[in-house]
Amino acid sequence: MCIVYLIAFLFSLTSEQCSSKLIEDSSQSFMERMHTGKTSFIYFGNHVNPTIKLFMEQLEMSADALQDYGISVVKVNCSEDAIANYCTGEKLMTKAYLFRGSEVLRSFDIDTVFDVNAIVSHVLFSVLFNEVRYVHTPAELLRVESAAKQNSDIVVGHIPVLGLPEHRALMEAAFVYGTKYQFVQTTGTLVLKHMGVVDPSSSQAWLWFLHCKGVSRRSDPCPSIPMRKPLNTINIHTFLQLMEAPLVTEAVLDPSDVDVVHMHLGVPVLYLFSQLQTQQLDWATAQTLALQLRGEVGVVVIHRDGPNVKTSLKYNAAYRLPQEDVKYFTLNSAEGVVKLFKEELLQEHKFEDEEEDEEHWSDLDILDDEVSESVYRDRDLMLDLESVIELTSDTFQITVTQNDITVVLFYFKWDAVCMAFIQSYIEVADALEGMNGVKLAAVNCGEWTDICSDHNVTSFPTVLIYRPMAAAQLYKGMLGTKSLHRFILLSLVSNPYLLSSSAEVMSFLEGDLYSKHMYLTPVRVLGLFSSTHDMGVTSFEEAARLLRGETILGLFAHKEAEQWVEGLSVNLPALLVSRSPGVPYEVYSLPSSSPTDLVSLIKQVELDRFPELTVENLPWYLELGKPLLLLFIGKEDSTESMKALAEIKQLLSSGQLDSFLPCWIHLGRTPVGRSILEKYLGFVPPLPVLVMSRLKTGEEVFLFPPERPLMAKNILQWIHDVENGQEQPAGLIPDGKWGPPVPFFDFLAIMDQEAPTYAAQRAPKMKTGGREDHREQKHGTPNQRQTPHPSPNPQAPRQHSEL
């Protein structure tokens, strides 16, 4: 009989698990649903690809979870039932909608609601939008506290990334306890600092309980208690129960007979024995300890004058850990008790923490950074240098003089950056193999130190380009295949192009003159001079030589040059800039200046007025020193993104953004943009999103209010409010300093401890003989990581920039 019941029970469980709570609506049932006034989360689709299949699995799981909160999860098959406004257009299959009756509360990209936790957390947050306060700054939190005093207590949750399990746990707690407590959610680091978190940059989720209900004076702060356990549903429930429990409980029984709520919640209990003569002092001690241990330990005062207290007088305290017997001890000081409990409470986590630390440090031994990690991962691969000429002291000079262009990599085999870059270098060599006049070579400076010393190479890896009868040119670009390949191809082009007629000028500006290289650099810059005898021609030619490999310049030194600036507000000499065929030319005055100043000017005029930021071009735009008005978009062709881009272009053309650098980042093409956004705000809000940063007043980051449409007039009003101090910052730009990842990786500091001044950095001796173009000094101090890396170009730092 028992077996029959067991089989029936298991069958019922299986049936329940197999029955999905996901509802499939037809067009008729959808319209009926619109008139119920109930809340529904609805996805419209017409076919299933692998990505959509994964989303549908998560959607089905969320149906079970959201049913507990009275929210239906629905799918509509648009192939069978075409719902007007939802089953057509670009939003089909990429959006899910939250309805209350027929009203759309919010729409979500399916990238945002990527799994069951993200779906539940975002849906509940939207449903509870008016109940859960969202704060960016301490000032906003203080306003919530002020309103809550004498009315309700506050639960504050810090969620580093929205949509994760911690976010779901907080929202589920808010749904259950929202009528009892004021819930507050934050994602930025400013509030963490305000709450006393030592390391606000960590990715840990936090929860605090603010006792505001008992605060009568507006000037008094609300006492706050942090939850010191992982942020999940069970721990939040336990924590809130503890906050409701009495601060101190009184009893007239022996500890083993006392029943308090803490024991049922799996929390340790501290028992303090009180005598009639010292009752007030004992009570004060109990309250002091209870405040220090609140949320972690329950405190009970046991009156010895009760007839049922049999504990020996030699003990004045006892404690009981979960599922253990009472242990008695003698209390000497409150500090000693706090220390005892902290050690006991942390004991069970001690070994886990030690194991994690061991894993962390052992990883750092071999995985210093991402570059070292890639080298370690590929440590068993043999480098195929067949397409790269390995140079020696005997072959170096003849090799670099017999080719039109010889590209030479100077490297160390033991340096992580060198070994990572050499993979890209080999790929470039393979791509250029067979091209006439171009050879790629390498020098191992660990073996041929004399070559590296003679050519004044002081940082590694370094790439120099050699041409016959010309000074070597330093490659200053990104250490990657694409950038180096582009640089070498552009180096093959004459710079500047010498133009002899207006017809050739037109052909140059339209890109016809060098059509096979047009894809490498869409911007053409032309220098206009009245004659070849103009004093500025020599400086322009030298500037073009310095920019060889980076851009293509044209030179038209002719009496017809006057025609190209006729009717414009500039005189010769001048720069003419063509960004693409059919786009009006831009003209700039060309002052008499040195070649290096001309290089800076040319680089500035090449920059777009509304650029798409990438890792490669970011440093040049930051050099302008303007505050950034930065638009983050997910899909360039989405309606919201197109509208936002158009609105900012409208403001730009009207001249109302001249004091800013309007720019945008496509998170699909530049994935690091997502990390930047998370660093700015602590989370990634729905896209598109507009932020302002790098103001002269400080390192604050301001977020355009998500609830307001991204329209020109709203953007201008927001900028005005920021400039007048009426907007609170949403975050801070994190400190971008690069120090050693851990102390023992600071090799030179260790060397200095063993042999003072041994590792002191010295500037290299300056050599004569025309090598000045690529001299670099060793950089850094003994407190920086000193594995030789490329010295960054002061105009374009190649590896790190701070937005």
Short mmCIF file of N, CA and C in Angstrom, two decimals, residues 80-211:
data_model
loop_
_atom_site.label_atom_id
_atom_site.label_comp_id
_atom_site.label_asym_id
_atom_site.label_seq_id
_atom_site.Cartn_x
_atom_site.Cartn_y
_atom_site.Cartn_z
N GLU A 80 0.80 32.33 -36.71
CA GLU A 80 -0.60 31.86 -36.73
C GLU A 80 -1.57 32.98 -36.42
N ASP A 81 -1.20 33.87 -35.51
CA ASP A 81 -2.09 34.97 -35.12
C ASP A 81 -1.29 36.27 -35.13
N ALA A 82 -1.52 37.08 -36.14
CA ALA A 82 -0.78 38.35 -36.26
C ALA A 82 -1.48 39.42 -35.44
N ILE A 83 -0.85 39.83 -34.34
CA ILE A 83 -1.40 40.88 -33.48
C ILE A 83 -0.90 42.22 -33.98
N ALA A 84 -1.80 43.12 -34.27
CA ALA A 84 -1.42 44.44 -34.79
C ALA A 84 -0.49 45.15 -33.80
N ASN A 85 0.50 45.85 -34.33
CA ASN A 85 1.49 46.64 -33.59
C ASN A 85 2.55 45.81 -32.89
N TYR A 86 2.36 44.49 -32.76
CA TYR A 86 3.33 43.67 -32.03
C TYR A 86 3.92 42.54 -32.89
N CYS A 87 3.22 42.14 -33.91
CA CYS A 87 3.69 41.04 -34.74
C CYS A 87 4.30 41.52 -36.04
N THR A 88 4.61 42.79 -36.14
CA THR A 88 5.25 43.32 -37.34
C THR A 88 6.40 44.23 -36.93
N GLY A 89 7.26 44.54 -37.88
CA GLY A 89 8.33 45.51 -37.64
C GLY A 89 9.55 44.89 -36.99
N GLU A 90 10.52 45.75 -36.74
CA GLU A 90 11.83 45.30 -36.24
C GLU A 90 11.79 44.77 -34.82
N LYS A 91 10.76 45.14 -34.06
CA LYS A 91 10.71 44.70 -32.66
C LYS A 91 10.28 43.25 -32.52
N LEU A 92 9.72 42.67 -33.59
CA LEU A 92 9.27 41.29 -33.53
C LEU A 92 10.45 40.38 -33.20
N MET A 93 10.26 39.53 -32.24
CA MET A 93 11.25 38.53 -31.78
C MET A 93 12.37 39.12 -30.93
N THR A 94 12.51 40.43 -30.88
CA THR A 94 13.59 41.01 -30.07
C THR A 94 13.08 41.69 -28.82
N LYS A 95 11.75 41.75 -28.65
CA LYS A 95 11.15 42.46 -27.52
C LYS A 95 10.17 41.56 -26.78
N ALA A 96 10.07 41.82 -25.48
CA ALA A 96 9.01 41.24 -24.66
C ALA A 96 8.32 42.39 -23.94
N TYR A 97 7.02 42.23 -23.65
CA TYR A 97 6.23 43.35 -23.13
C TYR A 97 5.57 42.98 -21.81
N LEU A 98 5.52 43.96 -20.92
CA LEU A 98 4.82 43.79 -19.65
C LEU A 98 3.54 44.61 -19.72
N PHE A 99 2.40 43.94 -19.66
CA PHE A 99 1.09 44.59 -19.75
C PHE A 99 0.42 44.60 -18.38
N ARG A 100 -0.33 45.66 -18.11
CA ARG A 100 -1.34 45.64 -17.05
C ARG A 100 -2.65 45.95 -17.74
N GLY A 101 -3.45 44.92 -17.95
CA GLY A 101 -4.61 45.09 -18.83
C GLY A 101 -4.09 45.34 -20.24
N SER A 102 -4.57 46.42 -20.85
CA SER A 102 -4.13 46.77 -22.21
C SER A 102 -2.99 47.79 -22.20
N GLU A 103 -2.61 48.23 -21.00
CA GLU A 103 -1.53 49.23 -20.90
C GLU A 103 -0.16 48.54 -20.88
N VAL A 104 0.74 49.02 -21.71
CA VAL A 104 2.11 48.51 -21.72
C VAL A 104 2.91 49.25 -20.64
N LEU A 105 3.28 48.51 -19.59
CA LEU A 105 4.08 49.13 -18.54
C LEU A 105 5.52 49.35 -18.98
N ARG A 106 6.04 48.37 -19.73
CA ARG A 106 7.43 48.48 -20.17
C ARG A 106 7.72 47.41 -21.21
N SER A 107 8.65 47.72 -22.10
CA SER A 107 9.14 46.72 -23.05
C SER A 107 10.59 46.39 -22.73
N PHE A 108 11.00 45.16 -23.03
CA PHE A 108 12.35 44.71 -22.70
C PHE A 108 12.99 44.08 -23.95
N ASP A 109 14.25 44.41 -24.20
CA ASP A 109 15.02 43.63 -25.16
C ASP A 109 15.26 42.25 -24.56
N ILE A 110 15.18 41.21 -25.37
CA ILE A 110 15.38 39.87 -24.81
C ILE A 110 16.82 39.68 -24.35
N ASP A 111 17.75 40.55 -24.81
CA ASP A 111 19.11 40.51 -24.27
C ASP A 111 19.13 40.94 -22.81
N THR A 112 18.16 41.78 -22.41
CA THR A 112 18.08 42.25 -21.03
C THR A 112 17.47 41.19 -20.13
N VAL A 113 16.41 40.54 -20.60
CA VAL A 113 15.75 39.48 -19.82
C VAL A 113 16.26 38.13 -20.31
N PHE A 114 17.54 37.88 -20.07
CA PHE A 114 18.24 36.77 -20.72
C PHE A 114 18.02 35.42 -20.04
N ASP A 115 17.58 35.40 -18.78
CA ASP A 115 17.31 34.12 -18.12
C ASP A 115 16.20 34.32 -17.11
N VAL A 116 15.85 33.23 -16.41
CA VAL A 116 14.71 33.29 -15.51
C VAL A 116 14.92 34.32 -14.40
N ASN A 117 16.14 34.44 -13.88
CA ASN A 117 16.40 35.44 -12.84
C ASN A 117 16.22 36.85 -13.37
N ALA A 118 16.73 37.10 -14.58
CA ALA A 118 16.59 38.43 -15.17
C ALA A 118 15.13 38.75 -15.46
N ILE A 119 14.38 37.76 -15.96
CA ILE A 119 12.97 38.00 -16.26
C ILE A 119 12.21 38.34 -14.98
N VAL A 120 12.35 37.52 -13.95
CA VAL A 120 11.61 37.73 -12.70
C VAL A 120 12.00 39.06 -12.06
N SER A 121 13.31 39.36 -12.00
CA SER A 121 13.75 40.59 -11.33
C SER A 121 13.27 41.83 -12.06
N HIS A 122 13.40 41.86 -13.40
CA HIS A 122 12.98 43.05 -14.15
C HIS A 122 11.46 43.22 -14.14
N VAL A 123 10.74 42.11 -14.24
CA VAL A 123 9.27 42.22 -14.22
C VAL A 123 8.79 42.72 -12.86
N LEU A 124 9.30 42.14 -11.78
CA LEU A 124 8.87 42.59 -10.46
C LEU A 124 9.28 44.02 -10.18
N PHE A 125 10.48 44.41 -10.64
CA PHE A 125 10.92 45.80 -10.43
C PHE A 125 9.99 46.76 -11.16
N SER A 126 9.53 46.38 -12.36
CA SER A 126 8.60 47.24 -13.10
C SER A 126 7.24 47.29 -12.43
N VAL A 127 6.77 46.14 -11.94
CA VAL A 127 5.47 46.11 -11.25
C VAL A 127 5.53 46.93 -9.97
N LEU A 128 6.67 46.88 -9.30
CA LEU A 128 6.83 47.59 -8.02
C LEU A 128 7.48 48.96 -8.19
N PHE A 129 7.38 49.51 -9.41
CA PHE A 129 8.11 50.74 -9.71
C PHE A 129 7.80 51.87 -8.73
N ASN A 130 6.55 51.97 -8.31
CA ASN A 130 6.17 53.05 -7.39
C ASN A 130 6.45 52.72 -5.94
N GLU A 131 6.71 51.43 -5.65
CA GLU A 131 6.97 51.02 -4.28
C GLU A 131 8.46 50.96 -3.96
N VAL A 132 9.26 50.48 -4.91
CA VAL A 132 10.70 50.37 -4.69
C VAL A 132 11.38 51.64 -5.21
N ARG A 133 12.01 52.36 -4.31
CA ARG A 133 12.70 53.59 -4.71
C ARG A 133 14.07 53.26 -5.28
N TYR A 134 14.42 53.91 -6.36
CA TYR A 134 15.74 53.72 -6.96
C TYR A 134 16.57 54.97 -6.70
N VAL A 135 17.73 54.81 -6.06
CA VAL A 135 18.56 55.98 -5.73
C VAL A 135 19.93 55.83 -6.37
N HIS A 136 20.49 56.96 -6.77
CA HIS A 136 21.84 56.99 -7.36
C HIS A 136 22.87 57.51 -6.36
N THR A 137 22.46 58.42 -5.49
CA THR A 137 23.42 59.16 -4.66
C THR A 137 23.02 59.09 -3.19
N PRO A 138 23.96 59.38 -2.28
CA PRO A 138 23.64 59.46 -0.85
C PRO A 138 22.57 60.50 -0.55
N ALA A 139 22.58 61.61 -1.28
CA ALA A 139 21.58 62.65 -1.03
C ALA A 139 20.17 62.13 -1.28
N GLU A 140 20.00 61.33 -2.32
CA GLU A 140 18.68 60.75 -2.61
C GLU A 140 18.27 59.76 -1.52
N LEU A 141 19.23 58.99 -1.03
CA LEU A 141 18.93 58.03 0.05
C LEU A 141 18.53 58.78 1.32
N LEU A 142 19.22 59.86 1.62
CA LEU A 142 18.91 60.63 2.82
C LEU A 142 17.50 61.22 2.75
N ARG A 143 17.07 61.60 1.54
CA ARG A 143 15.70 62.11 1.39
C ARG A 143 14.67 61.01 1.67
N VAL A 144 14.97 59.80 1.23
CA VAL A 144 14.07 58.67 1.51
C VAL A 144 14.04 58.42 3.02
N GLU A 145 15.20 58.45 3.68
CA GLU A 145 15.26 58.25 5.12
C GLU A 145 14.43 59.30 5.85
N SER A 146 14.58 60.55 5.43
CA SER A 146 13.86 61.64 6.10
C SER A 146 12.35 61.43 6.03
N ALA A 147 11.87 60.97 4.88
CA ALA A 147 10.43 60.74 4.72
C ALA A 147 9.96 59.52 5.51
N ALA A 148 10.87 58.58 5.78
CA ALA A 148 10.49 57.33 6.45
C ALA A 148 10.50 57.44 7.97
N LYS A 149 11.19 58.42 8.51
CA LYS A 149 11.32 58.52 9.97
C LYS A 149 9.95 58.63 10.62
N GLN A 150 9.75 57.83 11.68
CA GLN A 150 8.49 57.72 12.44
C GLN A 150 7.40 56.99 11.64
N ASN A 151 7.69 56.59 10.39
CA ASN A 151 6.67 55.93 9.57
C ASN A 151 7.00 54.46 9.29
N SER A 152 8.19 54.20 8.77
CA SER A 152 8.53 52.82 8.41
C SER A 152 10.04 52.64 8.38
N ASP A 153 10.45 51.39 8.51
CA ASP A 153 11.87 51.07 8.37
C ASP A 153 12.19 50.88 6.89
N ILE A 154 13.49 50.89 6.57
CA ILE A 154 13.93 50.85 5.17
C ILE A 154 14.84 49.64 4.95
N VAL A 155 14.65 48.99 3.81
CA VAL A 155 15.56 47.93 3.36
C VAL A 155 16.28 48.44 2.12
N VAL A 156 17.59 48.56 2.21
CA VAL A 156 18.40 49.08 1.10
C VAL A 156 19.18 47.92 0.49
N GLY A 157 19.04 47.73 -0.82
CA GLY A 157 19.78 46.68 -1.52
C GLY A 157 20.68 47.28 -2.58
N HIS A 158 21.95 46.90 -2.55
CA HIS A 158 22.87 47.30 -3.62
C HIS A 158 23.09 46.12 -4.55
N ILE A 159 22.72 46.30 -5.81
CA ILE A 159 22.83 45.24 -6.81
C ILE A 159 23.84 45.68 -7.85
N PRO A 160 25.02 45.06 -7.91
CA PRO A 160 26.04 45.52 -8.86
C PRO A 160 25.63 45.38 -10.31
N VAL A 161 24.91 44.29 -10.64
CA VAL A 161 24.46 44.07 -12.02
C VAL A 161 23.01 43.62 -11.99
N LEU A 162 22.15 44.32 -12.72
CA LEU A 162 20.74 43.98 -12.74
C LEU A 162 20.51 42.66 -13.47
N GLY A 163 19.48 41.96 -13.04
CA GLY A 163 19.10 40.73 -13.72
C GLY A 163 19.74 39.47 -13.18
N LEU A 164 20.62 39.60 -12.19
CA LEU A 164 21.27 38.43 -11.61
C LEU A 164 20.43 37.88 -10.46
N PRO A 165 20.77 36.71 -9.91
CA PRO A 165 19.95 36.13 -8.84
C PRO A 165 19.77 37.06 -7.64
N GLU A 166 20.78 37.87 -7.30
CA GLU A 166 20.65 38.79 -6.17
C GLU A 166 19.56 39.82 -6.42
N HIS A 167 19.47 40.28 -7.66
CA HIS A 167 18.42 41.25 -8.02
C HIS A 167 17.04 40.60 -7.88
N ARG A 168 16.93 39.37 -8.34
CA ARG A 168 15.65 38.66 -8.21
C ARG A 168 15.28 38.49 -6.74
N ALA A 169 16.23 38.10 -5.91
CA ALA A 169 15.95 37.89 -4.49
C ALA A 169 15.45 39.17 -3.84
N LEU A 170 16.07 40.31 -4.17
CA LEU A 170 15.65 41.58 -3.60
C LEU A 170 14.24 41.94 -4.04
N MET A 171 13.93 41.74 -5.33
CA MET A 171 12.61 42.09 -5.83
C MET A 171 11.52 41.17 -5.25
N GLU A 172 11.84 39.89 -5.08
CA GLU A 172 10.87 38.98 -4.48
C GLU A 172 10.60 39.37 -3.03
N ALA A 173 11.65 39.78 -2.33
CA ALA A 173 11.45 40.24 -0.94
C ALA A 173 10.61 41.51 -0.91
N ALA A 174 10.85 42.41 -1.87
CA ALA A 174 10.07 43.65 -1.93
C ALA A 174 8.60 43.37 -2.21
N PHE A 175 8.34 42.35 -3.03
CA PHE A 175 6.95 42.00 -3.33
C PHE A 175 6.24 41.50 -2.08
N VAL A 176 6.96 40.72 -1.27
CA VAL A 176 6.35 40.12 -0.08
C VAL A 176 6.27 41.14 1.07
N TYR A 177 7.35 41.89 1.28
CA TYR A 177 7.44 42.78 2.45
C TYR A 177 7.24 44.26 2.11
N GLY A 178 6.85 44.53 0.85
CA GLY A 178 6.79 45.92 0.40
C GLY A 178 5.81 46.79 1.16
N THR A 179 4.75 46.20 1.71
CA THR A 179 3.78 46.99 2.46
C THR A 179 4.27 47.27 3.89
N LYS A 180 5.26 46.52 4.32
CA LYS A 180 5.76 46.66 5.69
C LYS A 180 6.98 47.57 5.76
N TYR A 181 7.86 47.47 4.74
CA TYR A 181 9.09 48.25 4.72
C TYR A 181 9.18 49.05 3.43
N GLN A 182 9.92 50.15 3.50
CA GLN A 182 10.25 50.89 2.29
C GLN A 182 11.50 50.26 1.67
N PHE A 183 11.37 49.72 0.48
CA PHE A 183 12.52 49.11 -0.19
C PHE A 183 13.20 50.13 -1.09
N VAL A 184 14.54 50.08 -1.07
CA VAL A 184 15.35 50.99 -1.88
C VAL A 184 16.38 50.15 -2.64
N GLN A 185 16.53 50.45 -3.92
CA GLN A 185 17.54 49.75 -4.73
C GLN A 185 18.55 50.76 -5.26
N THR A 186 19.82 50.38 -5.26
CA THR A 186 20.87 51.22 -5.84
C THR A 186 21.86 50.31 -6.55
N THR A 187 22.59 50.89 -7.50
CA THR A 187 23.58 50.12 -8.25
C THR A 187 24.95 50.79 -8.28
N GLY A 188 25.02 52.07 -7.97
CA GLY A 188 26.29 52.79 -8.06
C GLY A 188 27.16 52.62 -6.84
N THR A 189 28.37 53.18 -6.92
CA THR A 189 29.34 53.05 -5.83
C THR A 189 29.23 54.17 -4.80
N LEU A 190 28.57 55.27 -5.16
CA LEU A 190 28.49 56.40 -4.23
C LEU A 190 27.75 56.02 -2.95
N VAL A 191 26.65 55.29 -3.10
CA VAL A 191 25.87 54.89 -1.92
C VAL A 191 26.66 53.89 -1.08
N LEU A 192 27.44 53.02 -1.75
CA LEU A 192 28.28 52.06 -1.00
C LEU A 192 29.24 52.80 -0.08
N LYS A 193 29.89 53.83 -0.60
CA LYS A 193 30.82 54.61 0.24
C LYS A 193 30.06 55.24 1.41
N HIS A 194 28.88 55.76 1.13
CA HIS A 194 28.07 56.38 2.18
C HIS A 194 27.70 55.39 3.28
N MET A 195 27.49 54.13 2.89
CA MET A 195 27.12 53.10 3.86
C MET A 195 28.33 52.48 4.54
N GLY A 196 29.53 52.93 4.21
CA GLY A 196 30.72 52.50 4.93
C GLY A 196 31.40 51.27 4.36
N VAL A 197 31.09 50.91 3.10
CA VAL A 197 31.76 49.76 2.49
C VAL A 197 33.21 50.12 2.20
N VAL A 198 34.12 49.28 2.64
CA VAL A 198 35.55 49.58 2.52
C VAL A 198 35.99 49.57 1.07
N ASP A 199 35.52 48.58 0.30
CA ASP A 199 35.92 48.47 -1.10
C ASP A 199 34.69 48.57 -1.99
N PRO A 200 34.26 49.82 -2.32
CA PRO A 200 33.03 49.97 -3.11
C PRO A 200 33.17 49.52 -4.55
N SER A 201 34.39 49.23 -5.00
CA SER A 201 34.58 48.79 -6.38
C SER A 201 34.33 47.29 -6.57
N SER A 202 34.13 46.56 -5.45
CA SER A 202 33.92 45.12 -5.57
C SER A 202 32.55 44.85 -6.17
N SER A 203 32.38 43.64 -6.69
CA SER A 203 31.13 43.26 -7.35
C SER A 203 30.15 42.58 -6.41
N GLN A 204 30.32 42.75 -5.11
CA GLN A 204 29.46 42.09 -4.13
C GLN A 204 28.13 42.80 -4.00
N ALA A 205 27.06 42.03 -3.81
CA ALA A 205 25.75 42.59 -3.51
C ALA A 205 25.63 42.82 -2.01
N TRP A 206 24.91 43.88 -1.61
CA TRP A 206 24.78 44.24 -0.20
C TRP A 206 23.31 44.48 0.16
N LEU A 207 23.02 44.31 1.46
CA LEU A 207 21.69 44.62 1.97
C LEU A 207 21.83 45.22 3.36
N TRP A 208 21.09 46.30 3.59
CA TRP A 208 21.07 46.94 4.91
C TRP A 208 19.62 47.12 5.38
N PHE A 209 19.46 47.08 6.69
CA PHE A 209 18.16 47.40 7.31
C PHE A 209 18.35 48.70 8.06
N LEU A 210 17.55 49.70 7.74
CA LEU A 210 17.64 51.01 8.38
C LEU A 210 16.46 51.18 9.33
N HIS A 211 16.76 51.29 10.62
CA HIS A 211 15.71 51.43 11.64
C HIS A 211 15.28 52.89 11.72
#
